[in-house]
């Protein structure tokens, strides 16, 4: 095959260049009015009171935990079927991640298993909306309320999602987002957090920038004024250039979701009925954010498939192998194979196929044909 099918391609161009030029014409490159405009529009998109632009979802989760007073001696319930950043943020805050296995048909944390993991030390639940499918937030909120826990959402995959009428952040203390290079909204590296809690928002704003009472934009607007360091903070503030790249994308986010939906339907039509391949379930009444398009294969076929697809010029990624078995986390948390069998099974079988809004239909067809012919060869 001579055509190369990339795993992902961004569609940033003229509108983003123009927006960046607008920032460069002004005096403030760091956190300023462009970030404030993005925050206001991002909060409005999600129907939340407050949004904060930050440098990553990892930093957002770290700060959310700190702002909620979660640290040494505390436990945070989360999923092993995620990127390592989810567990790393909990450890960075000084707390301990406690994994709960996932649903076999979605890969999301299994709400029915969460309560059994609650102890006296549990302070929060940190669910991950895997691939763009919101977790069962109503079930998780009920458990959190019963045990006095906070919920911090890892919504790195899910800006656009809605489930049972709930959007990210709708039933949580804080939701955290990633604008990493391949995300549905991207500025290369970046993130955001949303909350309806005004007190928490003020604390997060200070934690985001060294615990300072003024930032460079304030000093520019108001003239120099002495500032104070109120708390120990971090350096997680989004800058105006990042916000400029995000603003035009926010305008077309829902249109891009329609394109993603169309491609997902095309994949599903061709792959949905194969008996050697499983597609994650889409629960009723759900708007999926369609960040990734994973397929789950028989385990022995997965690694061979990745290699063969690569040989045919087709890019794929694995999201994810269960993270409790990475060397560091296994040692740090005392985890071993078999601890979370559902996550491990998905981790052994999953492949994320090429998927981005401007992907040509013909490439979807090429990928599906390649999957089928490689599987036929493998299965004999
Ligand atoms: C599920 C999940 N959580 C957290 C992160 C971390 O996001 P960031 O790179 O913005 O820190 C990612 C990034 O890929 C992710 O996929």
Tab-separated table of C-alpha atoms and ligand atoms in Angstrom:
chain	number	residue	atom	x	y	z
A	1	UNK	CA	0.000	0.000	0.000
A	2	UNK	CA	1.483	3.345	-0.980
A	3	UNK	CA	-1.025	5.642	0.765
A	4	UNK	CA	0.057	6.636	4.236
A	5	UNK	CA	-2.755	6.779	6.763
A	6	UNK	CA	-1.727	8.921	9.684
A	7	UNK	CA	-3.035	8.224	13.152
A	8	UNK	CA	-3.810	11.901	13.674
A	9	UNK	CA	-3.518	15.197	11.854
A	10	UNK	CA	-4.360	18.573	13.351
A	11	UNK	CA	-6.433	21.000	11.323
A	12	UNK	CA	-5.060	24.245	12.713
A	13	UNK	CA	-4.322	26.932	10.151
A	14	UNK	CA	-5.338	30.430	9.078
A	15	UNK	CA	-7.759	31.286	11.943
A	16	UNK	CA	-5.215	30.204	14.562
A	17	UNK	CA	-2.352	32.039	12.826
A	18	UNK	CA	-4.443	35.194	12.747
A	19	UNK	CA	-5.310	34.822	16.422
A	20	UNK	CA	-1.642	34.316	17.348
A	21	UNK	CA	-0.722	37.422	15.303
A	22	UNK	CA	-3.304	39.376	17.321
A	23	UNK	CA	-1.544	38.395	20.557
A	24	UNK	CA	1.900	39.223	19.144
A	25	UNK	CA	0.703	42.723	18.257
A	26	UNK	CA	-0.169	43.340	21.903
A	27	UNK	CA	2.139	43.621	24.902
A	28	UNK	CA	1.075	40.569	26.949
A	29	UNK	CA	2.273	37.150	25.848
A	30	UNK	CA	1.619	35.475	29.196
A	31	UNK	CA	-1.718	35.078	31.027
A	32	UNK	CA	-3.920	38.030	30.058
A	33	UNK	CA	-7.100	39.045	28.270
A	34	UNK	CA	-6.951	36.298	25.624
A	35	UNK	CA	-6.791	33.662	28.351
A	36	UNK	CA	-9.686	35.385	30.143
A	37	UNK	CA	-11.736	35.334	26.912
A	38	UNK	CA	-11.010	31.637	26.413
A	39	UNK	CA	-11.916	30.871	30.020
A	40	UNK	CA	-15.210	32.705	29.746
A	41	UNK	CA	-16.152	30.937	26.483
A	42	UNK	CA	-14.981	27.513	27.679
A	43	UNK	CA	-17.021	27.825	30.907
A	44	UNK	CA	-20.048	28.918	28.856
A	45	UNK	CA	-19.671	25.959	26.463
A	46	UNK	CA	-19.783	23.565	29.411
A	47	UNK	CA	-22.409	25.512	31.341
A	48	UNK	CA	-20.093	26.015	34.323
A	49	UNK	CA	-19.508	29.141	36.422
A	50	UNK	CA	-15.726	29.258	36.220
A	51	UNK	CA	-12.917	28.002	33.996
A	52	UNK	CA	-9.170	28.366	34.431
A	53	UNK	CA	-6.615	27.966	31.649
A	54	UNK	CA	-3.575	25.951	32.727
A	55	UNK	CA	-0.542	24.292	31.165
A	56	UNK	CA	-1.761	20.670	31.269
A	57	UNK	CA	-4.424	18.306	32.512
A	58	UNK	CA	-1.802	16.698	34.754
A	59	UNK	CA	-1.173	20.060	36.435
A	60	UNK	CA	-4.920	20.694	36.634
A	61	UNK	CA	-5.517	17.411	38.493
A	62	UNK	CA	-2.542	18.041	40.773
A	63	UNK	CA	-3.892	21.484	41.697
A	64	UNK	CA	-7.482	20.265	42.080
A	65	UNK	CA	-6.327	17.711	44.648
A	66	UNK	CA	-4.246	20.299	46.510
A	67	UNK	CA	-7.055	22.868	46.487
A	68	UNK	CA	-9.405	20.289	47.991
A	69	UNK	CA	-6.893	19.631	50.762
A	70	UNK	CA	-6.056	16.101	49.579
A	71	UNK	CA	-2.512	14.917	50.291
A	72	UNK	CA	-0.389	12.731	52.511
A	73	UNK	CA	-2.270	9.795	54.092
A	74	UNK	CA	-5.306	10.230	51.806
A	75	UNK	CA	-6.615	7.814	49.187
A	76	UNK	CA	-8.125	8.686	45.836
A	77	UNK	CA	-10.144	6.096	43.916
A	78	UNK	CA	-9.388	5.961	40.204
A	79	UNK	CA	-9.089	3.665	37.198
A	80	UNK	CA	-6.135	1.633	35.925
A	81	UNK	CA	-7.405	2.048	32.330
A	82	UNK	CA	-6.029	5.533	31.727
A	83	UNK	CA	-2.873	7.450	30.922
A	84	UNK	CA	-0.269	7.400	33.718
A	85	UNK	CA	-0.856	11.134	34.339
A	86	UNK	CA	-4.036	10.350	36.299
A	87	UNK	CA	-2.184	8.317	38.917
A	88	UNK	CA	0.899	10.556	38.770
A	89	UNK	CA	-1.160	13.632	39.708
A	90	UNK	CA	-2.503	11.810	42.778
A	91	UNK	CA	1.019	10.802	43.822
A	92	UNK	CA	2.336	14.330	43.132
A	93	UNK	CA	-0.273	15.641	45.577
A	94	UNK	CA	1.112	13.190	48.164
A	95	UNK	CA	-1.953	10.913	48.158
A	96	UNK	CA	-2.317	7.254	47.150
A	97	UNK	CA	-4.196	6.087	44.048
A	98	UNK	CA	-6.557	3.191	44.776
A	99	UNK	CA	-7.553	1.446	41.574
A	100	UNK	CA	-10.984	0.027	40.846
A	101	UNK	CA	-11.531	-2.230	37.835
A	102	UNK	CA	-13.434	-1.069	34.768
A	103	UNK	CA	-16.598	-2.039	32.895
A	104	UNK	CA	-15.892	-4.762	30.321
A	105	UNK	CA	-17.974	-3.091	27.634
A	106	UNK	CA	-16.825	0.561	27.971
A	107	UNK	CA	-13.443	0.587	29.753
A	108	UNK	CA	-14.705	3.238	32.189
A	109	UNK	CA	-14.409	2.823	35.967
A	110	UNK	CA	-17.085	0.395	37.170
A	111	UNK	CA	-19.296	2.446	39.498
A	112	UNK	CA	-20.709	-0.786	40.951
A	113	UNK	CA	-17.242	-1.660	42.304
A	114	UNK	CA	-16.301	1.755	43.703
A	115	UNK	CA	-18.010	1.561	47.077
A	116	UNK	CA	-16.080	-1.577	48.084
A	117	UNK	CA	-12.843	0.417	47.692
A	118	UNK	CA	-13.891	3.264	50.034
A	119	UNK	CA	-11.951	3.359	53.318
A	120	UNK	CA	-11.588	5.889	56.163
A	121	UNK	CA	-8.738	7.457	54.197
A	122	UNK	CA	-10.667	7.910	50.928
A	123	UNK	CA	-11.092	11.592	50.086
A	124	UNK	CA	-12.048	11.640	46.417
A	125	UNK	CA	-13.001	9.742	43.280
A	126	UNK	CA	-11.075	10.594	40.108
A	127	UNK	CA	-12.966	9.081	37.156
A	128	UNK	CA	-11.625	9.198	33.588
A	129	UNK	CA	-13.996	9.552	30.644
A	130	UNK	CA	-12.139	7.037	28.507
A	131	UNK	CA	-12.031	7.711	24.748
A	132	UNK	CA	-14.663	10.477	25.229
A	133	UNK	CA	-17.470	8.506	26.909
A	134	UNK	CA	-18.578	10.090	30.173
A	135	UNK	CA	-18.544	7.761	33.167
A	136	UNK	CA	-21.803	7.103	34.966
A	137	UNK	CA	-21.543	10.389	36.872
A	138	UNK	CA	-24.946	10.091	38.559
A	139	UNK	CA	-23.932	6.768	40.130
A	140	UNK	CA	-20.494	8.121	41.142
A	141	UNK	CA	-22.024	11.291	42.639
A	142	UNK	CA	-24.410	9.202	44.752
A	143	UNK	CA	-21.476	7.190	46.165
A	144	UNK	CA	-19.413	10.341	46.728
A	145	UNK	CA	-22.282	12.048	48.580
A	146	UNK	CA	-22.932	8.984	50.742
A	147	UNK	CA	-19.285	8.892	51.878
A	148	UNK	CA	-18.492	12.635	51.856
A	149	UNK	CA	-16.034	12.394	48.949
A	150	UNK	CA	-15.069	14.944	46.307
A	151	UNK	CA	-15.103	14.137	42.605
A	152	UNK	CA	-12.345	15.385	40.315
A	153	UNK	CA	-12.939	14.413	36.688
A	154	UNK	CA	-10.136	13.553	34.322
A	155	UNK	CA	-11.936	14.876	31.241
A	156	UNK	CA	-8.799	14.866	29.066
A	157	UNK	CA	-10.763	12.937	26.413
A	158	UNK	CA	-14.101	14.598	26.871
A	159	UNK	CA	-15.042	18.222	26.329
A	160	UNK	CA	-18.113	17.638	24.161
A	161	UNK	CA	-19.640	14.629	25.938
A	162	UNK	CA	-23.077	14.513	27.575
A	163	UNK	CA	-24.571	11.563	29.499
A	164	UNK	CA	-27.953	11.497	31.229
A	165	UNK	CA	-28.058	15.259	30.640
A	166	UNK	CA	-24.730	15.770	32.452
A	167	UNK	CA	-21.714	17.475	30.912
A	168	UNK	CA	-18.135	17.276	32.280
A	169	UNK	CA	-17.954	19.187	35.544
A	170	UNK	CA	-21.739	19.071	36.038
A	171	UNK	CA	-21.634	16.684	39.002
A	172	UNK	CA	-18.050	17.163	40.178
A	173	UNK	CA	-16.163	19.609	42.363
A	174	UNK	CA	-13.718	20.129	39.482
A	175	UNK	CA	-13.263	18.760	35.958
A	176	UNK	CA	-9.835	18.811	34.294
A	177	UNK	CA	-9.143	18.952	30.544
A	178	UNK	CA	-6.132	18.424	28.286
A	179	UNK	CA	-5.239	20.428	25.194
A	180	UNK	CA	-2.302	18.153	24.370
A	181	UNK	CA	-1.274	17.827	20.693
A	182	UNK	CA	-3.797	15.151	19.678
A	183	UNK	CA	-6.779	16.210	21.764
A	184	UNK	CA	-10.094	17.410	20.245
A	185	UNK	CA	-9.138	20.951	21.331
A	186	UNK	CA	-5.387	21.473	21.165
A	187	UNK	CA	-2.686	24.085	21.526
A	188	UNK	CA	0.222	21.615	21.560
A	189	UNK	CA	0.375	21.518	25.342
A	190	UNK	CA	-2.250	23.019	27.615
A	191	UNK	CA	-5.214	22.327	29.843
A	192	UNK	CA	-8.129	23.779	31.742
A	193	UNK	CA	-10.288	23.172	34.750
A	194	UNK	CA	-13.916	24.084	35.432
A	195	UNK	CA	-15.862	24.419	38.661
A	196	UNK	CA	-19.085	25.952	39.983
A	197	UNK	CA	-17.486	26.614	43.380
A	198	UNK	CA	-16.361	30.260	43.506
A	199	UNK	CA	-14.218	29.813	46.613
A	200	UNK	CA	-12.412	26.849	45.081
A	201	UNK	CA	-11.936	28.819	41.874
A	202	UNK	CA	-10.191	31.663	43.742
A	203	UNK	CA	-7.891	29.170	45.436
A	204	UNK	CA	-7.089	27.415	42.150
A	205	UNK	CA	-6.346	30.754	40.519
A	206	UNK	CA	-3.766	31.482	43.178
A	207	UNK	CA	-2.305	27.954	43.117
A	208	UNK	CA	-1.896	28.311	39.352
A	209	UNK	CA	0.611	31.127	39.702
A	210	UNK	CA	2.938	30.812	42.689
A	211	UNK	CA	0.250	31.812	45.190
A	212	UNK	CA	0.691	35.436	44.055
A	213	UNK	CA	-1.938	38.134	44.514
A	214	UNK	CA	-1.117	39.891	41.181
A	215	UNK	CA	0.041	38.665	37.786
A	216	UNK	CA	1.934	40.401	34.958
A	217	UNK	CA	-1.296	41.459	33.255
A	218	UNK	CA	-2.515	43.172	36.452
A	219	UNK	CA	0.817	44.966	36.754
A	220	UNK	CA	0.553	46.102	33.103
A	221	UNK	CA	-3.064	47.273	33.478
A	222	UNK	CA	-2.840	48.929	36.856
A	223	UNK	CA	0.791	49.986	36.932
A	224	UNK	CA	3.215	48.282	39.295
A	225	UNK	CA	1.791	47.470	42.685
A	226	UNK	CA	3.410	45.397	45.384
A	227	UNK	CA	2.098	41.854	45.515
A	228	UNK	CA	2.088	39.175	48.142
A	229	UNK	CA	2.653	35.409	48.157
A	230	UNK	CA	-0.333	34.049	50.064
A	231	UNK	CA	0.144	30.292	49.659
A	232	UNK	CA	2.624	27.859	48.135
A	233	UNK	CA	1.592	27.704	44.488
A	234	UNK	CA	2.813	26.181	41.238
A	235	UNK	CA	3.572	27.523	37.750
A	236	UNK	CA	0.657	26.157	35.782
A	237	UNK	CA	-0.747	29.286	34.079
A	238	UNK	CA	-1.893	29.179	30.446
A	239	UNK	CA	-0.476	31.981	28.257
A	240	UNK	CA	-2.208	34.228	25.720
A	241	UNK	CA	-0.629	32.418	22.743
A	242	UNK	CA	-2.092	29.091	23.848
A	243	UNK	CA	-5.491	30.712	24.408
A	244	UNK	CA	-5.342	32.366	20.960
A	245	UNK	CA	-4.825	28.946	19.334
A	246	UNK	CA	-7.762	27.503	21.273
A	247	UNK	CA	-10.348	30.240	20.704
A	248	UNK	CA	-11.060	29.634	16.987
A	249	UNK	CA	-11.231	25.874	17.644
A	250	UNK	CA	-13.868	26.374	20.302
A	251	UNK	CA	-16.038	28.005	17.614
A	252	UNK	CA	-15.897	24.899	15.433
A	253	UNK	CA	-15.824	22.232	18.145
A	254	UNK	CA	-19.400	21.028	17.598
A	255	UNK	CA	-18.956	20.971	13.815
A	256	UNK	CA	-15.839	18.868	14.247
A	257	UNK	CA	-17.808	16.500	16.470
A	258	UNK	CA	-20.283	15.978	13.615
A	259	UNK	CA	-17.343	15.045	11.364
A	260	UNK	CA	-15.970	12.690	14.016
A	261	UNK	CA	-19.435	11.107	14.398
A	262	UNK	CA	-19.684	10.506	10.667
A	263	UNK	CA	-16.284	8.786	10.589
A	264	UNK	CA	-17.164	6.715	13.667
A	265	UNK	CA	-20.341	5.554	11.920
A	266	UNK	CA	-18.343	4.621	8.821
A	267	UNK	CA	-15.918	2.563	10.924
A	268	UNK	CA	-18.813	0.960	12.849
A	269	UNK	CA	-20.657	-0.028	9.658
A	270	UNK	CA	-17.599	-1.926	8.435
A	271	UNK	CA	-16.328	-3.356	11.726
A	272	UNK	CA	-19.368	-3.601	14.002
A	273	UNK	CA	-20.405	-7.140	13.049
A	274	UNK	CA	-17.024	-8.929	12.991
A	275	UNK	CA	-16.815	-11.725	15.564
A	276	UNK	CA	-13.081	-11.272	16.247
A	277	UNK	CA	-13.343	-7.580	17.049
A	278	UNK	CA	-15.283	-5.701	19.720
A	279	UNK	CA	-16.321	-2.050	19.722
A	280	UNK	CA	-16.870	-0.376	23.110
A	281	UNK	CA	-20.558	0.056	23.949
A	282	UNK	CA	-22.217	3.424	23.569
A	283	UNK	CA	-24.834	3.732	26.352
A	284	UNK	CA	-28.237	5.165	25.389
A	285	UNK	CA	-28.783	8.872	25.852
A	286	UNK	CA	-25.089	9.629	25.416
A	287	UNK	CA	-23.235	12.160	23.323
A	288	UNK	CA	-19.771	10.636	22.937
A	289	UNK	CA	-16.961	13.179	22.580
A	290	UNK	CA	-15.365	10.842	20.021
A	291	UNK	CA	-11.768	11.581	20.984
A	292	UNK	CA	-10.420	8.150	19.988
A	293	UNK	CA	-11.703	5.245	17.933
A	294	UNK	CA	-10.519	2.061	19.667
A	295	UNK	CA	-11.195	-1.525	18.630
A	296	UNK	CA	-10.654	-4.488	20.941
A	297	UNK	CA	-9.202	-7.625	19.328
A	298	UNK	CA	-8.295	-11.081	20.521
A	299	UNK	CA	-5.128	-10.644	22.602
A	300	UNK	CA	-2.688	-12.676	20.452
A	301	UNK	CA	-3.708	-10.675	17.389
A	302	UNK	CA	-3.221	-7.193	18.838
A	303	UNK	CA	0.549	-6.699	18.688
A	304	UNK	CA	0.792	-8.479	15.343
A	305	UNK	CA	-1.941	-6.174	14.006
A	306	UNK	CA	-0.087	-3.023	15.113
A	307	UNK	CA	3.084	-4.234	13.394
A	308	UNK	CA	1.326	-5.282	10.190
A	309	UNK	CA	-0.670	-2.034	10.006
A	310	UNK	CA	2.545	-0.083	10.480
A	311	UNK	CA	4.074	-2.098	7.614
A	312	UNK	CA	1.176	-0.972	5.436
A	313	UNK	CA	1.678	2.692	6.345
A	314	UNK	CA	-1.193	2.869	8.848
A	315	UNK	CA	-0.498	4.576	12.179
A	316	UNK	CA	-2.047	3.255	15.379
A	317	UNK	CA	-1.638	3.848	19.107
A	318	UNK	CA	-2.508	1.867	22.241
A	319	UNK	CA	-4.721	3.726	24.714
A	320	UNK	CA	-3.834	2.138	27.135
A	321	UNK	CA	-2.131	-0.869	28.658
A	322	UNK	CA	-3.410	-1.015	32.254
A	323	UNK	CA	-1.225	1.404	34.196
A	324	UNK	CA	-1.014	-0.517	37.495
A	325	UNK	CA	1.402	-2.875	35.733
A	326	UNK	CA	3.896	-0.180	34.684
A	327	UNK	CA	7.148	-0.790	36.587
A	328	UNK	CA	6.947	2.279	38.779
A	329	UNK	CA	3.286	2.072	39.771
A	330	UNK	CA	3.417	-1.703	40.323
A	331	UNK	CA	6.320	-1.226	42.727
A	332	UNK	CA	5.042	1.949	44.378
A	333	UNK	CA	1.515	0.607	44.927
A	334	UNK	CA	2.271	-3.116	45.258
A	335	UNK	CA	0.186	-4.115	42.218
A	336	UNK	CA	0.554	-7.363	40.271
A	337	UNK	CA	-0.943	-9.047	37.194
A	338	UNK	CA	-4.481	-10.226	37.870
A	339	UNK	CA	-5.352	-7.380	40.278
A	340	UNK	CA	-7.653	-5.655	37.750
A	341	UNK	CA	-8.417	-8.344	35.175
A	342	UNK	CA	-10.905	-6.375	33.081
A	343	UNK	CA	-8.548	-3.420	32.611
A	344	UNK	CA	-5.679	-5.820	31.896
A	345	UNK	CA	-7.736	-7.648	29.283
A	346	UNK	CA	-8.720	-4.424	27.508
A	347	UNK	CA	-5.113	-3.249	27.744
A	348	UNK	CA	-3.965	-6.450	26.006
A	349	UNK	CA	-6.538	-6.148	23.228
A	350	UNK	CA	-6.981	-2.481	22.378
A	351	UNK	CA	-5.811	-0.531	19.327
A	352	UNK	CA	-6.761	3.068	18.560
A	353	UNK	CA	-7.337	3.414	14.828
A	354	UNK	CA	-6.492	6.519	12.752
A	355	UNK	CA	-9.105	9.126	13.601
A	356	UNK	CA	-9.373	12.889	13.145
A	357	UNK	CA	-12.150	15.122	11.798
A	358	UNK	CA	-10.676	15.773	8.340
A	359	UNK	CA	-9.698	12.130	7.759
A	360	UNK	CA	-10.816	11.116	4.253
A	361	UNK	CA	-13.537	8.432	4.022
A	362	UNK	CA	-11.243	6.465	1.723
A	363	UNK	CA	-8.727	6.183	4.573
A	364	UNK	CA	-11.353	4.719	6.888
A	365	UNK	CA	-12.082	2.134	4.198
A	366	UNK	CA	-8.367	1.402	3.721
A	367	UNK	CA	-7.929	0.821	7.460
A	368	UNK	CA	-10.969	-1.477	7.642
A	369	UNK	CA	-9.812	-3.511	4.615
A	370	UNK	CA	-6.305	-3.809	6.096
A	371	UNK	CA	-7.676	-4.954	9.491
A	372	UNK	CA	-9.788	-7.623	7.817
A	373	UNK	CA	-7.048	-8.960	5.563
A	374	UNK	CA	-4.437	-9.041	8.371
A	375	UNK	CA	-6.899	-10.822	10.673
A	376	UNK	CA	-7.756	-13.342	7.923
A	377	UNK	CA	-4.038	-14.117	7.425
A	378	UNK	CA	-3.491	-14.424	11.179
A	379	UNK	CA	-6.540	-16.551	11.838
A	380	UNK	CA	-5.720	-18.802	8.848
B	1	LIG	C1	-6.776	10.263	30.144
B	1	LIG	C2	-5.688	11.293	30.219
B	1	LIG	N1	-5.470	11.906	31.398
B	1	LIG	C3	-4.517	12.845	31.534
B	1	LIG	C4	-3.726	13.221	30.475
B	1	LIG	C5	-2.661	14.243	30.690
B	1	LIG	O1	-2.910	15.382	29.948
B	1	LIG	P1	-1.767	16.477	29.781
B	1	LIG	O2	-0.796	15.957	28.776
B	1	LIG	O3	-2.507	17.690	29.290
B	1	LIG	O4	-1.169	16.666	31.113
B	1	LIG	C6	-3.914	12.632	29.228
B	1	LIG	C7	-3.061	13.032	28.109
B	1	LIG	O5	-2.845	12.387	27.143
B	1	LIG	C8	-4.925	11.647	29.092
B	1	LIG	O6	-5.131	11.042	27.920
